[in-house]
Coordinates of C-alpha atoms in Angstrom, one line a residue:
M1 CA 21.6 0.7 -3.0
T2 CA 22.7 2.6 0.0
R3 CA 24.2 0.4 2.7
L4 CA 22.3 -0.1 5.9
H5 CA 25.2 1.1 8.1
D6 CA 25.6 4.4 6.2
P7 CA 25.2 7.0 8.9
D8 CA 23.4 9.5 6.5
R9 CA 21.0 6.7 5.5
L10 CA 20.2 6.0 9.2
A11 CA 19.8 9.7 9.9
L12 CA 17.4 10.1 6.9
D13 CA 15.4 7.1 8.0
L14 CA 15.2 8.4 11.6
L15 CA 14.1 11.9 10.5
D16 CA 11.5 10.4 8.1
A17 CA 10.0 8.4 10.9
R18 CA 10.0 11.3 13.4
L19 CA 8.4 13.7 10.9
E20 CA 5.7 11.1 10.1
A21 CA 5.0 10.6 13.8
L22 CA 4.7 14.4 14.3
W23 CA 2.4 14.6 11.3
D24 CA 0.2 11.9 13.0
G25 CA 0.1 13.9 16.3
A26 CA 3.0 12.5 18.3
R27 CA 5.0 14.9 20.4
F28 CA 8.8 14.8 21.0
P29 CA 11.0 17.0 23.1
F30 CA 12.4 19.9 21.0
P31 CA 14.8 20.6 19.5
L32 CA 15.4 17.4 17.6
R33 CA 19.1 17.1 16.9
A34 CA 20.9 15.7 13.8
P35 CA 22.8 12.5 14.6
A36 CA 26.5 12.2 13.8
G37 CA 27.1 11.6 10.1
A38 CA 23.9 13.3 9.0
G39 CA 24.0 15.1 5.6
E40 CA 22.9 18.5 4.5
L41 CA 19.3 17.5 3.8
V42 CA 18.8 16.3 7.4
H43 CA 20.3 19.6 8.8
R44 CA 18.2 21.7 6.5
T45 CA 15.0 19.9 7.2
L46 CA 15.5 20.1 11.0
E47 CA 16.2 23.8 10.7
R48 CA 12.9 24.3 9.0
L49 CA 11.1 22.1 11.4
H50 CA 12.3 24.1 14.4
R51 CA 10.9 27.3 12.8
I52 CA 7.3 25.9 12.6
P53 CA 5.2 27.2 15.5
R54 CA 4.0 24.3 17.6
A55 CA 0.5 25.8 18.3
P56 CA -2.2 25.4 17.3
A57 CA -1.5 21.7 17.0
H58 CA -3.6 21.1 13.9
V59 CA -1.7 23.8 12.0
F60 CA 1.6 22.4 13.2
E61 CA 0.7 18.9 12.0
L62 CA -0.4 20.3 8.6
Q63 CA 2.9 22.2 8.1
V64 CA 4.9 19.2 9.2
G65 CA 3.0 17.1 6.6
G66 CA 4.1 19.6 3.9
L67 CA 7.7 19.5 5.2
L68 CA 7.7 15.7 5.2
Q69 CA 6.5 15.7 1.6
E70 CA 9.3 18.1 0.5
F71 CA 11.9 16.1 2.5
R72 CA 10.8 12.9 0.8
S73 CA 10.9 14.4 -2.6
D74 CA 14.3 15.8 -2.1
R75 CA 15.7 12.5 -0.7
C76 CA 15.8 10.8 -4.1
P77 CA 14.2 11.0 -7.6
W78 CA 12.2 7.8 -7.0
N79 CA 10.4 9.4 -4.1
A80 CA 9.7 12.6 -6.1
A81 CA 8.3 10.5 -9.0
A82 CA 6.0 8.5 -6.6
I83 CA 4.7 11.6 -5.0
R84 CA 4.0 13.4 -8.3
L85 CA 2.3 10.3 -9.8
L86 CA 0.2 9.0 -7.0
D87 CA -0.1 11.3 -4.0
D88 CA -3.2 13.1 -5.2
V89 CA -5.3 10.0 -5.7
Y90 CA -6.5 7.2 -3.5
A91 CA -3.6 4.8 -4.1
F92 CA -1.3 2.5 -2.1
A93 CA 2.4 2.3 -3.1
A94 CA 5.0 0.4 -1.0
T95 CA 8.0 -1.9 -1.4
G96 CA 9.1 -4.7 0.9
P97 CA 11.9 -7.3 1.0
R98 CA 11.7 -10.6 -0.9
R99 CA 12.1 -13.3 1.6
H100 CA 10.1 -16.3 0.3
E101 CA 10.3 -18.4 -2.8
D102 CA 6.6 -17.8 -3.1
W103 CA 6.6 -14.1 -3.3
V104 CA 2.9 -13.9 -2.5
H105 CA 3.8 -14.1 1.2
D106 CA 6.1 -11.0 0.7
V107 CA 3.3 -9.1 -0.9
L108 CA 0.9 -10.0 1.9
A109 CA 3.5 -8.7 4.4
V110 CA 3.5 -5.3 2.5
M111 CA -0.3 -5.2 2.5
H112 CA -0.4 -5.8 6.2
R113 CA 2.4 -3.2 6.9
R114 CA 4.6 -5.7 8.5
V115 CA 7.7 -4.6 6.6
R116 CA 9.4 -1.4 5.6
D117 CA 11.0 -0.3 2.4
P118 CA 14.4 -2.0 2.2
R119 CA 16.0 1.3 0.9
G120 CA 14.1 3.6 3.2
W121 CA 12.2 5.2 0.3
V122 CA 8.7 6.6 0.4
R123 CA 5.5 4.6 0.8
L124 CA 2.2 6.1 -0.1
D125 CA -0.4 4.8 2.3
G126 CA -3.2 7.1 3.5
D127 CA -4.7 4.4 5.7
R128 CA -1.5 3.6 7.6
A129 CA -2.7 5.4 10.8
S130 CA -6.4 4.6 10.4
D131 CA -8.0 3.1 13.5
T132 CA -10.0 0.9 11.0
R133 CA -6.9 -1.2 10.9
W134 CA -7.4 -2.4 14.5
G135 CA -10.2 -4.7 13.1
L136 CA -9.0 -4.9 9.5
P137 CA -5.2 -4.9 9.6
A138 CA -4.7 -4.9 5.8
Y139 CA -7.4 -2.2 5.2
P140 CA -8.3 -1.2 2.5
F141 CA -7.3 -4.7 1.4
A142 CA -8.9 -8.0 2.2
P143 CA -6.3 -10.1 0.4
P144 CA -7.4 -13.7 -0.4
P145 CA -5.4 -16.6 0.9
A146 CA -2.0 -17.1 -0.8
G147 CA -3.3 -20.3 -2.5
D148 CA -6.0 -18.3 -4.4
W149 CA -3.6 -15.8 -5.9
P150 CA -2.6 -17.7 -9.1
G151 CA -6.2 -17.5 -10.4
L152 CA -6.5 -13.8 -9.7
L153 CA -3.2 -12.4 -11.1
Y154 CA -1.9 -12.3 -14.6
P155 CA 1.7 -11.6 -15.9
L156 CA 2.4 -8.3 -17.6
E157 CA 5.1 -7.2 -20.0
A158 CA 7.1 -4.2 -18.8
E159 CA 5.6 -1.6 -21.2
A160 CA 2.1 -2.6 -20.1
A161 CA 3.1 -2.4 -16.5
H162 CA 4.2 1.2 -17.2
G163 CA 0.7 1.9 -18.6
A164 CA -1.0 0.3 -15.7
L165 CA 0.9 2.5 -13.2
A166 CA 0.3 5.6 -15.3
V167 CA -3.5 5.3 -15.3
M168 CA -3.4 5.0 -11.5
T169 CA -3.1 8.8 -11.6
E170 CA -6.8 8.9 -12.8
E171 CA -9.9 9.0 -10.7
W172 CA -12.3 6.1 -10.8
Q173 CA -15.3 8.5 -11.1
S174 CA -15.7 11.8 -12.9
E175 CA -12.2 11.8 -14.3
P176 CA -12.1 15.0 -16.5
R177 CA -8.8 14.2 -18.2
P178 CA -7.7 10.6 -18.7
V179 CA -4.0 10.2 -19.1
R180 CA -4.4 9.4 -22.8
G181 CA -5.5 13.0 -23.5
R182 CA -3.4 14.9 -21.1
P183 CA -0.7 17.4 -22.3
D184 CA 1.6 15.9 -19.7
R185 CA 1.0 12.3 -20.8
D186 CA 4.7 11.7 -21.6
A187 CA 5.8 13.1 -18.2
V188 CA 3.3 10.8 -16.4
L189 CA 4.6 7.8 -18.3
A190 CA 8.2 8.9 -17.5
D191 CA 7.4 8.9 -13.8
A192 CA 5.9 5.4 -14.1
R193 CA 9.1 4.2 -15.8
T194 CA 11.2 5.8 -13.1
L195 CA 9.2 3.9 -10.4
L196 CA 9.4 0.5 -12.2
D197 CA 13.1 1.0 -13.2
R198 CA 13.9 0.6 -9.5
Y199 CA 13.2 -3.1 -9.8
G200 CA 15.7 -3.6 -12.7
P201 CA 15.5 -5.3 -16.1
T202 CA 14.8 -8.8 -14.8
A203 CA 11.7 -7.7 -12.8
R204 CA 8.5 -9.6 -13.4
F205 CA 5.1 -7.8 -13.2
W206 CA 1.7 -9.0 -12.3
T207 CA -1.8 -7.4 -12.3
N208 CA -5.3 -8.3 -11.2
A209 CA -6.7 -6.6 -14.4
R210 CA -8.8 -9.1 -16.4
A211 CA -7.6 -7.5 -19.6
A212 CA -4.3 -9.3 -19.0
A213 CA -5.9 -12.7 -18.7
H214 CA -5.2 -13.6 -22.4
D215 CA -2.8 -10.8 -23.3
P216 CA 0.3 -9.8 -21.3
A217 CA 0.4 -6.4 -23.1
P218 CA -3.0 -4.7 -22.8
D219 CA -3.1 -0.9 -23.5
F220 CA -4.1 0.5 -20.2
V221 CA -3.6 4.1 -21.3
A222 CA -6.0 3.7 -24.2
A223 CA -8.6 2.0 -22.0
G224 CA -8.3 4.4 -19.0
L225 CA -8.8 3.5 -15.4
R226 CA -12.6 3.3 -15.7
G227 CA -12.3 0.9 -18.7
T228 CA -10.4 -1.6 -16.6
A229 CA -12.2 -4.5 -14.9
S230 CA -10.2 -6.4 -12.2
H231 CA -10.4 -9.1 -9.6
T232 CA -10.9 -7.2 -6.4
F233 CA -8.5 -7.4 -3.5
L234 CA -10.4 -4.8 -1.4
T235 CA -12.5 -5.4 1.7
P236 CA -16.2 -5.4 1.2
A237 CA -16.7 -3.8 4.6
Y238 CA -18.7 -0.6 4.6
I239 CA -17.0 1.6 7.1
R240 CA -17.9 5.2 8.0
G241 CA -19.9 5.6 4.9
L242 CA -17.1 4.6 2.6
D243 CA -17.7 1.9 0.0
L244 CA -14.6 0.5 -1.8
F245 CA -15.9 -0.5 -5.2
D246 CA -13.0 -0.9 -7.7
D247 CA -9.3 -1.5 -7.8
L248 CA -6.3 -1.9 -10.1
G249 CA -3.2 -3.5 -8.8
L250 CA 0.3 -3.9 -10.1
I251 CA 3.0 -6.1 -8.4
A252 CA 6.7 -6.0 -9.2
V253 CA 8.8 -9.0 -8.2
T254 CA 12.6 -9.3 -8.1
D255 CA 15.0 -11.6 -6.2
E256 CA 15.4 -8.9 -3.5
E257 CA 12.2 -6.8 -3.5
V258 CA 8.4 -6.8 -4.1
G259 CA 6.7 -3.6 -5.1
V260 CA 3.0 -3.2 -4.6
F261 CA 1.0 -0.4 -6.4
W262 CA -2.8 -0.2 -6.1
S263 CA -5.4 2.2 -7.2
I264 CA -8.6 2.2 -5.1
G265 CA -12.0 3.4 -6.1
A266 CA -14.3 4.6 -3.3
Y267 CA -17.4 6.6 -2.7

C-alpha cells in the first residue's frame, strides 16, 4: 500500500478530487499546477485538462468526465478492472477503512459516504452528487439498523464471491448476454478476481443473496443476475419516477478495510 505521506500519492488524490469537482460543475482558477513531487501521470493529465475548451460548460464537463475516467484507469490496475467491470451498469463500488470490531458500522459509513478509500482508489457511485441525498443520505440504500444485519447477510466462499461480483455486470431487465454465455466470460471473472484480490487471502465475504442462506458456494454465474433473489438494502422511496426494485450485494471484510459492491435494479 502506498504510504499516506508519499507526495505522488497526495498529488494523485488531489487531482482526482479536482477533476471530479470539475466534472460536477465546480470551477477553479486555471491553470491548475502540479504540486511538488507529482509524477508523470499527474503532469500528463493536467496538460490534457488545460487543452480542453472551457465553453460551453456542459461540453467541458463531459470531456473532463472522460479524462477523469482515463486518469483513474491509468492510476492502477484495480481501478481499471473496476471501471471495466461495473461502470456501464447501475452499481455501487467503494472501500472504506475498518475501524470497528463490528464491521457493519464500517459498511454503514461507506454507504453513507462518510469515508474515503484508504488507498485513494476509485469508487463507483453515480448517486454521489444527487440532491436526493439531502433527504436520503445513503441513497440508493436504506440500510437496516446494524442489529438486523446478521439475519440479512450470509457468508460466501471466495470463488462464489468472484461469481457474485461478475454477474453485477449484467442488467436486471432485458439482459441480452448473461455472463455465463459471453465470449469474454473469463475476462469478466478475471476482473472480479482482481478486485477481490485487493483484500487478501484472509478476507471474508458476505452477501444478501438468499441462495447463500444454506450454501456458502452458490453458482451465481450459472443463475445470472435475474435468477438471484436477495434481501433488499435499497430505499422503497419512489423518486423522480425511478423505482428501485432489486439488488445484489457483496461485502469484503479484512482487518484493515471493508469493500462494498452492490448491483441495483431500477425502472
